[in-house]
Short mmCIF file of C-alpha atoms and ligand atoms in Angstrom, two decimals:
data_model
loop_
_atom_site.label_atom_id
_atom_site.label_comp_id
_atom_site.label_asym_id
_atom_site.label_seq_id
_atom_site.Cartn_x
_atom_site.Cartn_y
_atom_site.Cartn_z
CA MET I 1 -0.01 0.01 -0.04
CA LYS I 2 2.96 2.25 0.83
CA ASN I 3 4.09 1.46 -2.64
CA LEU I 4 0.76 2.65 -4.12
CA PHE I 5 1.11 6.01 -2.22
CA SER I 6 4.50 6.62 -3.72
CA GLN I 7 2.95 6.26 -7.24
CA LEU I 8 0.88 9.41 -6.86
CA PRO I 9 2.41 12.13 -8.98
CA ALA I 10 3.55 15.36 -7.14
CA ILE I 11 1.54 18.44 -7.79
CA ASP I 12 4.56 20.48 -8.72
CA SER I 13 5.57 18.34 -11.55
CA LEU I 14 1.82 17.86 -12.74
CA LEU I 15 1.79 21.78 -12.86
CA ARG I 16 4.72 21.64 -15.15
CA ASP I 17 2.99 19.01 -17.42
CA PRO I 18 2.46 20.64 -20.95
CA ALA I 19 -0.99 18.91 -21.06
CA LEU I 20 -2.14 20.94 -18.15
CA GLN I 21 -0.84 24.45 -19.57
CA PRO I 22 -4.20 25.26 -21.21
CA LEU I 23 -6.13 24.75 -17.83
CA ILE I 24 -3.46 26.98 -16.02
CA ASP I 25 -3.63 29.60 -18.77
CA ASP I 26 -7.32 29.57 -18.72
CA ALA I 27 -8.17 29.24 -15.03
CA GLY I 28 -5.10 30.18 -13.22
CA THR I 29 -2.48 28.22 -11.20
CA ALA I 30 -4.42 28.59 -7.94
CA PHE I 31 -7.66 26.89 -9.45
CA ALA I 32 -5.27 24.06 -11.07
CA THR I 33 -3.44 23.38 -7.72
CA ARG I 34 -6.82 23.15 -5.91
CA GLN I 35 -8.11 20.68 -8.46
CA LEU I 36 -4.98 18.62 -8.29
CA ARG I 37 -4.81 18.47 -4.38
CA ALA I 38 -8.61 17.36 -4.38
CA MET I 39 -7.66 14.54 -6.84
CA GLN I 40 -4.67 13.63 -4.79
CA GLN I 41 -6.67 13.44 -1.65
CA GLU I 42 -9.36 11.36 -3.44
CA ALA I 43 -6.68 8.98 -4.79
CA ARG I 44 -5.18 8.44 -1.16
CA GLU I 45 -8.70 7.69 0.03
CA TYR I 46 -9.21 5.37 -2.88
CA ILE I 47 -5.95 3.40 -2.05
CA GLN I 48 -6.83 3.04 1.57
CA GLN I 49 -10.23 1.80 0.89
CA HIS I 50 -9.60 -0.55 -2.16
CA GLN I 51 -5.87 -1.19 -2.00
CA GLY I 52 -5.51 -0.10 -5.48
CA LEU I 53 -5.24 3.11 -7.75
CA PRO I 54 -8.36 4.72 -9.18
CA ALA I 55 -8.93 4.11 -12.87
CA TRP I 56 -8.20 7.86 -13.91
CA HIS I 57 -4.68 7.55 -12.40
CA ALA I 58 -3.57 6.39 -15.73
CA ASN I 59 -3.86 10.02 -17.13
CA TRP I 60 -4.04 12.66 -14.41
CA PRO I 61 -3.93 15.86 -16.89
CA ASP I 62 -6.96 14.43 -18.66
CA GLU I 63 -9.05 13.74 -15.49
CA ALA I 64 -7.98 17.44 -14.26
CA LEU I 65 -9.22 18.85 -17.44
CA ARG I 66 -12.41 16.87 -17.38
CA ARG I 67 -13.18 17.78 -13.81
CA SER I 68 -12.34 21.47 -14.38
CA GLU I 69 -14.43 21.67 -17.34
CA GLN I 70 -17.35 20.37 -15.37
CA GLN I 71 -16.78 22.68 -12.51
CA ARG I 72 -16.45 25.68 -14.73
CA GLN I 73 -19.80 25.09 -16.28
CA SER I 74 -22.48 27.62 -15.41
CA ALA I 75 -24.97 26.66 -12.83
CA LEU I 76 -27.62 28.24 -15.13
CA ARG I 77 -27.44 25.49 -17.82
CA PRO I 78 -29.60 25.95 -21.00
CA VAL I 79 -32.10 23.20 -21.30
CA PHE I 80 -34.76 21.99 -23.58
CA ASN I 81 -37.93 22.63 -21.94
CA LEU I 82 -40.13 19.83 -23.08
CA THR I 83 -42.34 19.77 -19.98
CA GLY I 84 -45.31 21.34 -21.79
CA THR I 85 -45.39 24.23 -19.41
CA VAL I 86 -44.46 27.46 -21.35
CA LEU I 87 -43.90 29.64 -18.50
CA HIS I 88 -41.99 27.33 -16.23
CA THR I 89 -40.91 29.20 -12.95
CA ASN I 90 -38.23 26.67 -12.13
CA LEU I 91 -36.94 27.05 -15.81
CA GLY I 92 -36.70 30.72 -15.67
CA ARG I 93 -40.24 31.70 -17.12
CA ALA I 94 -40.27 33.77 -20.25
CA CYS I 95 -37.63 33.40 -22.79
CA LEU I 96 -36.81 37.02 -24.06
CA SER I 97 -37.10 38.56 -27.42
CA ASP I 98 -34.00 39.11 -29.63
CA ALA I 99 -34.86 42.81 -29.28
CA ALA I 100 -34.63 42.55 -25.33
CA ILE I 101 -31.53 40.36 -25.35
CA ALA I 102 -29.81 43.06 -27.68
CA ALA I 103 -30.96 45.91 -25.52
CA VAL I 104 -29.53 44.08 -22.39
CA THR I 105 -26.32 43.40 -24.05
CA ALA I 106 -25.92 46.94 -25.12
CA SER I 107 -26.71 48.44 -21.60
CA LEU I 108 -23.95 46.26 -20.16
CA ARG I 109 -21.19 47.32 -22.53
CA GLN I 110 -21.42 51.09 -22.00
CA PRO I 111 -22.42 53.55 -19.61
CA VAL I 112 -26.16 54.39 -19.99
CA THR I 113 -28.50 57.18 -19.00
CA LEU I 114 -29.91 55.20 -16.29
CA GLU I 115 -30.78 58.26 -13.95
CA TYR I 116 -29.41 60.84 -16.08
CA ALA I 117 -31.62 63.17 -18.16
CA LEU I 118 -29.81 64.46 -21.17
CA ASP I 119 -32.02 67.60 -21.63
CA ASP I 120 -31.38 69.32 -18.49
CA ALA I 121 -28.42 67.30 -17.00
CA ALA I 122 -30.42 66.76 -13.85
CA ARG I 123 -30.69 63.51 -12.12
CA GLY I 124 -33.28 61.71 -14.01
CA HIS I 125 -35.64 58.93 -12.49
CA ARG I 126 -34.70 55.29 -13.50
CA ASP I 127 -38.21 54.28 -14.38
CA ARG I 128 -38.97 57.08 -16.53
CA ALA I 129 -38.69 55.72 -19.96
CA VAL I 130 -40.45 52.54 -19.07
CA ALA I 131 -43.07 54.35 -17.21
CA ALA I 132 -43.76 56.57 -20.34
CA LEU I 133 -44.16 53.21 -22.46
CA LEU I 134 -46.46 51.83 -19.99
CA CYS I 135 -48.63 54.85 -19.84
CA GLU I 136 -48.82 54.91 -23.70
CA LEU I 137 -49.94 51.22 -23.85
CA THR I 138 -52.30 51.14 -20.84
CA GLY I 139 -53.56 54.72 -20.51
CA ALA I 140 -52.21 54.76 -16.83
CA GLU I 141 -50.82 58.12 -15.46
CA ASP I 142 -47.63 56.78 -14.19
CA ALA I 143 -45.65 53.55 -13.39
CA CYS I 144 -43.16 52.12 -10.91
CA ILE I 145 -40.81 49.17 -11.61
CA VAL I 146 -39.61 46.84 -8.91
CA ASN I 147 -37.82 43.37 -8.72
CA ASN I 148 -41.02 41.20 -9.12
CA ASN I 149 -44.64 41.23 -8.51
CA ALA I 150 -44.28 40.03 -4.95
CA ALA I 151 -42.17 43.18 -4.26
CA ALA I 152 -44.71 45.32 -6.00
CA VAL I 153 -47.50 44.10 -3.75
CA LEU I 154 -45.33 44.77 -0.63
CA LEU I 155 -44.43 48.13 -1.77
CA MET I 156 -48.02 49.11 -2.51
CA LEU I 157 -49.26 47.89 0.81
CA ALA I 158 -46.33 49.24 2.82
CA THR I 159 -46.73 52.64 1.22
CA LEU I 160 -50.53 53.14 1.05
CA ALA I 161 -51.73 51.48 4.25
CA PRO I 162 -49.08 51.01 6.96
CA GLY I 163 -50.85 50.34 10.28
CA ARG I 164 -54.18 50.35 8.46
CA GLU I 165 -56.76 47.82 7.48
CA VAL I 166 -56.83 46.28 4.01
CA VAL I 167 -60.05 44.77 2.88
CA VAL I 168 -59.78 41.54 0.77
CA SER I 169 -62.33 38.97 -0.24
CA ARG I 170 -61.66 35.57 1.61
CA GLY I 171 -61.76 33.86 -2.01
CA GLU I 172 -58.72 35.85 -2.96
CA LEU I 173 -56.46 35.08 -0.10
CA VAL I 174 -54.11 33.16 -2.40
CA GLU I 175 -50.65 31.44 -1.98
CA ILE I 176 -48.52 31.76 -5.01
CA GLY I 177 -45.61 29.27 -5.16
CA GLY I 178 -42.68 30.04 -3.12
CA ALA I 179 -44.14 31.24 0.12
CA PHE I 180 -45.95 34.22 -1.27
CA ARG I 181 -49.00 34.35 0.60
CA ILE I 182 -51.28 37.38 0.68
CA PRO I 183 -51.82 37.35 4.52
CA ASP I 184 -48.21 37.10 5.14
CA VAL I 185 -47.22 39.74 2.67
CA MET I 186 -49.98 42.08 4.52
CA ARG I 187 -48.16 41.45 7.73
CA GLN I 188 -44.84 42.24 6.42
CA ALA I 189 -46.08 45.44 4.98
CA GLY I 190 -47.40 46.25 8.47
CA CYS I 191 -51.03 46.14 7.23
CA GLN I 192 -53.94 44.45 9.22
CA LEU I 193 -55.84 42.17 6.86
CA VAL I 194 -59.75 42.36 7.02
CA GLU I 195 -61.27 39.23 5.25
CA VAL I 196 -64.67 39.72 3.80
CA GLY I 197 -67.21 37.43 2.34
CA THR I 198 -66.76 33.58 1.87
CA THR I 199 -64.51 31.31 -0.07
CA ASN I 200 -66.89 31.25 -3.03
CA ARG I 201 -69.03 34.26 -2.84
CA THR I 202 -68.37 37.93 -1.83
CA HIS I 203 -70.58 40.73 -2.30
CA LEU I 204 -70.34 44.67 -2.26
CA LYS I 205 -72.27 44.82 0.93
CA ASP I 206 -69.51 42.71 2.51
CA TYR I 207 -66.85 45.23 1.50
CA ARG I 208 -69.08 47.99 2.72
CA ALA I 209 -69.65 46.53 6.05
CA ALA I 210 -66.07 46.06 6.72
CA ILE I 211 -64.91 49.70 6.03
CA THR I 212 -64.10 51.44 9.26
CA ASP I 213 -62.03 54.70 10.15
CA ASP I 214 -59.12 52.42 10.30
CA SER I 215 -59.54 51.29 6.70
CA GLY I 216 -56.61 52.17 4.39
CA LEU I 217 -57.34 50.24 1.10
CA LEU I 218 -59.59 47.94 -0.77
CA MET I 219 -57.69 45.23 -2.47
CA LYS I 220 -58.35 42.72 -5.14
CA VAL I 221 -56.04 39.78 -5.91
CA HIS I 222 -56.41 37.83 -9.16
CA THR I 223 -56.71 34.17 -8.24
CA SER I 224 -54.33 33.23 -10.89
CA ASN I 225 -53.26 29.69 -9.80
CA TYR I 226 -56.76 28.19 -8.89
CA GLN I 227 -60.24 28.58 -10.05
CA ILE I 228 -63.38 28.21 -7.94
CA GLN I 229 -66.31 26.85 -10.19
CA GLY I 230 -70.00 26.70 -9.59
CA PHE I 231 -71.81 28.96 -7.11
CA THR I 232 -69.62 31.99 -6.90
CA HIS I 233 -69.70 35.61 -6.87
CA ALA I 234 -66.92 38.22 -6.97
CA VAL I 235 -67.26 42.18 -6.86
CA SER I 236 -65.96 43.77 -9.99
CA GLU I 237 -63.31 46.43 -10.00
CA ALA I 238 -65.70 49.01 -11.16
CA GLU I 239 -68.13 48.37 -8.33
CA LEU I 240 -65.35 48.37 -5.81
CA VAL I 241 -63.90 51.66 -7.28
CA ALA I 242 -67.35 53.29 -6.75
CA LEU I 243 -67.41 52.02 -3.06
CA GLY I 244 -63.73 53.22 -2.66
CA GLU I 245 -64.79 56.80 -3.95
CA GLU I 246 -67.50 57.02 -1.54
CA HIS I 247 -65.16 56.49 1.31
CA GLN I 248 -62.03 58.07 -0.07
CA LEU I 249 -60.22 54.81 -0.13
CA PRO I 250 -57.71 53.69 -2.92
CA VAL I 251 -58.44 50.37 -4.63
CA ILE I 252 -55.42 48.33 -5.74
CA THR I 253 -55.41 45.09 -7.73
CA ASP I 254 -52.60 42.48 -7.62
CA LEU I 255 -53.25 41.01 -11.21
CA GLY I 256 -50.46 38.48 -11.15
CA SER I 257 -49.85 37.63 -14.88
CA GLY I 258 -51.82 40.38 -16.62
CA SER I 259 -51.72 40.63 -20.46
CA LEU I 260 -51.48 43.73 -22.39
CA ILE I 261 -53.13 42.29 -25.25
CA ASP I 262 -56.38 40.60 -25.63
CA MET I 263 -55.60 36.86 -25.69
CA THR I 264 -58.75 35.64 -27.36
CA ILE I 265 -57.61 37.29 -30.52
CA TYR I 266 -54.98 34.44 -30.59
CA GLY I 267 -57.41 31.76 -29.61
CA LEU I 268 -56.22 31.66 -26.15
CA PRO I 269 -58.26 32.04 -22.97
CA ALA I 270 -59.24 35.49 -21.84
CA GLU I 271 -56.82 37.01 -19.26
CA PRO I 272 -57.74 40.27 -17.46
CA MET I 273 -55.84 43.29 -19.05
CA PRO I 274 -54.23 46.07 -16.82
CA GLN I 275 -55.50 48.59 -19.16
CA GLN I 276 -59.26 47.49 -18.55
CA LEU I 277 -58.59 47.93 -14.69
CA ILE I 278 -56.93 51.32 -15.14
CA ALA I 279 -60.16 52.31 -17.26
CA ALA I 280 -62.40 50.95 -14.44
CA GLY I 281 -60.66 53.52 -12.12
CA VAL I 282 -58.41 51.08 -10.12
CA SER I 283 -55.86 53.24 -8.35
CA LEU I 284 -52.89 50.92 -8.76
CA VAL I 285 -52.46 47.66 -10.72
CA SER I 286 -49.58 45.27 -10.31
CA PHE I 287 -48.40 42.40 -12.40
CA SER I 288 -45.29 40.44 -13.37
CA GLY I 289 -42.74 41.18 -16.08
CA ASP I 290 -41.85 37.54 -16.93
CA LYS I 291 -45.31 35.88 -17.16
CA LEU I 292 -47.56 36.56 -19.96
CA LEU I 293 -45.89 39.79 -20.80
CA GLY I 294 -42.91 37.80 -21.87
CA GLY I 295 -40.22 40.12 -20.42
CA PRO I 296 -37.60 40.11 -17.71
CA GLN I 297 -38.43 39.24 -14.12
CA ALA I 298 -39.93 42.47 -12.77
CA GLY I 299 -42.92 43.81 -10.87
CA ILE I 300 -44.79 46.57 -12.90
CA ILE I 301 -47.07 49.01 -10.84
CA ILE I 302 -49.30 51.14 -12.98
CA GLY I 303 -51.92 53.80 -11.97
CA LYS I 304 -52.46 57.30 -10.40
CA LYS I 305 -49.73 59.75 -10.51
CA ALA I 306 -49.99 60.85 -6.96
CA LEU I 307 -49.95 57.36 -5.52
CA ILE I 308 -46.98 56.29 -7.90
CA ALA I 309 -44.95 59.31 -6.59
CA ARG I 310 -45.49 58.10 -3.24
CA LEU I 311 -44.29 54.47 -4.10
CA GLN I 312 -41.23 56.09 -5.73
CA GLN I 313 -40.51 58.02 -2.50
CA HIS I 314 -40.65 55.18 -0.13
CA PRO I 315 -37.35 53.85 1.20
CA LEU I 316 -38.54 50.35 0.36
CA LYS I 317 -38.48 51.42 -3.31
CA ARG I 318 -34.75 51.88 -3.06
CA ALA I 319 -34.32 48.34 -1.86
CA LEU I 320 -36.75 46.94 -4.27
CA ARG I 321 -35.63 48.77 -7.55
CA VAL I 322 -34.64 47.01 -10.64
CA ASP I 323 -31.13 47.30 -12.52
CA LYS I 324 -30.33 48.55 -15.88
CA MET I 325 -30.42 45.02 -17.33
CA THR I 326 -34.02 44.66 -16.17
CA LEU I 327 -35.01 48.03 -17.36
CA ALA I 328 -33.32 47.52 -20.72
CA ALA I 329 -35.03 44.20 -21.30
CA LEU I 330 -38.54 45.60 -20.05
CA GLU I 331 -38.52 48.53 -22.37
CA ALA I 332 -37.39 46.60 -25.42
CA THR I 333 -40.16 44.06 -24.60
CA LEU I 334 -42.74 46.74 -24.21
CA GLN I 335 -41.64 48.52 -27.41
CA LEU I 336 -42.78 45.31 -29.22
CA TYR I 337 -46.41 45.93 -27.92
CA ARG I 338 -46.58 49.05 -30.17
CA HIS I 339 -46.77 46.61 -32.95
CA PRO I 340 -49.31 44.08 -31.74
CA GLU I 341 -49.62 42.68 -35.35
CA ASN I 342 -46.07 41.40 -35.09
CA LEU I 343 -45.93 40.17 -31.64
CA ALA I 344 -46.77 36.53 -32.06
CA VAL I 345 -43.66 36.49 -34.24
CA ALA I 346 -41.30 38.76 -32.14
CA LEU I 347 -42.23 37.75 -28.66
CA PRO I 348 -41.27 34.06 -27.92
CA THR I 349 -43.82 33.63 -25.20
CA LEU I 350 -46.76 34.59 -27.39
CA HIS I 351 -45.03 32.57 -30.32
CA LEU I 352 -45.02 29.35 -28.27
CA LEU I 353 -48.51 29.93 -26.75
CA THR I 354 -49.94 30.28 -30.18
CA ARG I 355 -48.12 27.42 -31.95
CA PRO I 356 -50.79 25.52 -33.84
CA ALA I 357 -51.02 21.67 -32.83
CA ALA I 358 -50.88 20.86 -36.49
CA GLU I 359 -47.43 22.38 -36.70
CA ILE I 360 -46.28 20.74 -33.54
CA ARG I 361 -47.36 17.36 -35.00
CA GLN I 362 -45.31 17.90 -38.23
CA LEU I 363 -42.41 18.56 -36.09
CA ALA I 364 -43.03 15.23 -34.17
CA GLU I 365 -43.26 13.53 -37.44
CA ARG I 366 -40.03 14.84 -38.65
CA LEU I 367 -38.34 13.81 -35.37
CA LEU I 368 -39.79 10.39 -34.97
CA PRO I 369 -37.60 8.27 -37.25
CA ALA I 370 -34.30 9.45 -35.93
CA LEU I 371 -35.57 8.90 -32.35
CA GLU I 372 -36.90 5.45 -33.21
CA ASN I 373 -33.53 4.59 -34.69
CA THR I 374 -31.71 5.19 -31.46
CA PHE I 375 -34.30 4.43 -28.81
CA GLY I 376 -36.58 2.11 -30.56
CA GLU I 377 -35.06 -1.08 -29.28
CA ASP I 378 -35.63 -0.26 -25.65
CA PHE I 379 -38.73 1.85 -25.97
CA SER I 380 -41.86 1.93 -28.08
CA LEU I 381 -42.44 5.50 -29.45
CA THR I 382 -45.63 7.07 -30.28
CA ILE I 383 -46.93 10.61 -31.27
CA ALA I 384 -49.67 11.48 -29.13
CA PRO I 385 -51.86 14.44 -28.45
CA CYS I 386 -51.23 16.17 -25.17
CA SER I 387 -52.15 19.40 -23.40
CA SER I 388 -49.59 22.13 -22.68
CA GLN I 389 -50.16 24.76 -19.95
CA ILE I 390 -49.32 28.26 -19.73
CA GLY I 391 -47.63 28.04 -16.55
CA SER I 392 -46.73 30.53 -13.68
CA GLY I 393 -49.99 30.51 -12.25
CA SER I 394 -51.67 31.93 -15.46
CA LEU I 395 -54.99 30.56 -16.36
CA PRO I 396 -54.43 27.32 -14.35
CA VAL I 397 -57.45 25.27 -15.66
CA GLU I 398 -56.88 26.14 -19.36
CA ARG I 399 -55.05 23.80 -21.56
CA LEU I 400 -53.44 24.23 -24.98
CA PRO I 401 -53.70 21.31 -27.47
CA SER I 402 -50.25 20.07 -28.26
CA VAL I 403 -48.37 17.03 -29.52
CA ALA I 404 -45.95 14.99 -27.73
CA ILE I 405 -43.57 12.10 -28.56
CA THR I 406 -43.98 9.35 -25.80
CA PHE I 407 -41.45 6.66 -24.70
CA SER I 408 -42.75 3.61 -23.05
CA PRO I 409 -40.30 1.01 -21.83
CA ARG I 410 -40.50 -2.33 -23.67
CA ASP I 411 -39.65 -4.01 -20.39
CA GLY I 412 -42.44 -2.31 -18.75
CA GLN I 413 -40.14 -1.28 -15.96
CA GLY I 414 -40.40 2.27 -14.36
CA GLY I 415 -36.70 2.06 -13.53
CA THR I 416 -35.80 1.89 -17.11
CA LEU I 417 -38.22 5.06 -17.78
CA HIS I 418 -36.26 6.95 -14.84
CA ALA I 419 -32.98 6.01 -16.16
CA LEU I 420 -33.87 7.53 -19.52
CA ALA I 421 -34.92 10.62 -17.87
CA GLN I 422 -31.91 10.82 -15.91
CA ARG I 423 -29.77 10.28 -18.97
CA TRP I 424 -31.38 13.11 -20.74
CA ARG I 425 -30.85 15.39 -17.63
CA ALA I 426 -27.07 14.65 -17.97
CA LEU I 427 -26.74 15.66 -21.59
CA PRO I 428 -24.77 18.65 -22.68
CA GLN I 429 -28.08 20.62 -22.89
CA PRO I 430 -30.39 18.56 -20.66
CA VAL I 431 -33.73 17.56 -22.22
CA ILE I 432 -36.61 17.86 -19.46
CA GLY I 433 -39.71 15.95 -20.23
CA ARG I 434 -42.59 14.88 -18.12
CA LEU I 435 -43.22 11.34 -16.45
CA GLN I 436 -46.88 10.45 -16.74
CA GLU I 437 -48.93 7.12 -17.17
CA GLY I 438 -45.67 5.15 -17.20
CA LYS I 439 -44.44 7.03 -20.08
CA LEU I 440 -41.96 9.79 -20.76
CA TRP I 441 -43.54 12.50 -22.57
CA LEU I 442 -41.71 15.17 -24.72
CA ASP I 443 -44.23 17.96 -25.46
CA LEU I 444 -42.80 19.40 -28.49
CA ARG I 445 -44.62 22.87 -28.14
CA CYS I 446 -41.47 24.83 -26.87
CA LEU I 447 -38.91 23.09 -29.16
CA THR I 448 -37.83 25.61 -31.50
CA ASP I 449 -34.35 24.31 -32.69
CA GLU I 450 -34.82 20.85 -33.92
CA THR I 451 -31.30 20.42 -35.39
CA ALA I 452 -29.69 21.42 -31.99
CA PHE I 453 -32.03 19.11 -30.37
CA LEU I 454 -31.07 16.09 -32.50
CA ARG I 455 -27.51 16.72 -32.40
CA ASN I 456 -27.55 16.99 -28.53
CA LEU I 457 -29.60 13.91 -28.13
CA LEU I 458 -28.50 11.51 -30.65
CA PRO I 459 -24.99 9.75 -30.26
C1 PLP F 501 -47.20 35.36 -9.74
C2 PLP F 501 -47.99 36.25 -8.85
C3 PLP F 501 -47.50 36.82 -7.84
C4 PLP F 501 -45.94 36.98 -7.70
O1 PLP F 501 -45.38 37.43 -8.85
P1 PLP F 501 -43.76 37.39 -9.01
O2 PLP F 501 -43.50 38.30 -10.25
O3 PLP F 501 -43.40 35.88 -9.21
O4 PLP F 501 -43.12 37.94 -7.79
C5 PLP F 501 -48.35 37.70 -6.99
N1 PLP F 501 -49.56 37.62 -7.14
C6 PLP F 501 -50.31 36.95 -8.19
C7 PLP F 501 -51.68 36.91 -8.13
C8 PLP F 501 -49.50 36.08 -8.96
O5 PLP F 501 -50.04 35.32 -9.78
#
């Protein structure tokens, strides 16, 4: 065993090995040394446990290069999202338009007029350009941009009703994934929640009865990720605005996703539009940048000028403000909405959501022969209709007709299926499908580069 230890190469001599020079040039001596030390430690432990040398002992430089490459890979790996969920929160939600990507890149290379007004050389306002666009598109008086919609809700509550009561329908006290619960956010904002109505029905008289001298706000929350069906009643924003006016109380709406365009034009289910709520007189409306809007992660608040000014001045705004990358991406995304006729082409989210099932089926038919060639021995492959979903809590019950290639293991073993899914997750660009009914489903709705897909998947 002593003999085996003495066969381990010295770090110094490895560092002089020409085969390791590219790594040292690229990643530096310190990184290469750490890598080799870890390997040496691992080899020692291996000798102790197995009284032999690890297989990679045959070629230390190769192994060091392989490990380094793995470690230097980004933790944000591009993947093929074939889950059938278009806006997949765990996969980063919306993929941005080329215009937004170009705008972000440009904003990073050079100094930009983030808070600098060129006309009077005074300190400008960082949300100003995006706010002007939002006003043009929605008819709102002003806008405020924060890190995400959760932050938007927190800022609205903390600014408009600290220490006051906020009246919300019991049916709208939702939890959005990742521990965002309306009652918890209320508490964090220093507001006191006043629940009115019942889970399935809330009436205007319920809100009216709950208003006291301590009321600060009337609030509506879009129940984006679930739906109550049957004997239900909710109070419209317009009715609530009228009640608010009687009592000089602002009405705010957390819209969740919100769409700036009428989704039904594209054959998609209707989603409330922020501009409709502004027209109904709602004081502030908040929605996400990276849900149906198809932009970067952001929380967008639009509404009355005087209230937005208060949000902008609140100390929390400084903590929740977005950076130039987000503003650049958001501005470029909103610019696309000026030309709605072109939107289904220019905006990837809308492009994917509106992809016809017939087109997806053709894609499946093109891919099937090559996939059968490789996987046909162990799996039976079929082209099957399936249902995509929008995701991110948008329109939870609605499904989009789509087409998948399914893989059923010929040995009928779940283990074989899991092994396949695992192997695909280990690819240079992991392929993420959906396990369901004893099959692995690849919903092809979000597959846009079939050449890259095949090159990545096939040996
Ligand atoms: C998604 C959602 C949120 C949270 O938005 P993020 O942008 O993910 O922070 C808040 N409220 C509703 C109703 C939502 O649908």
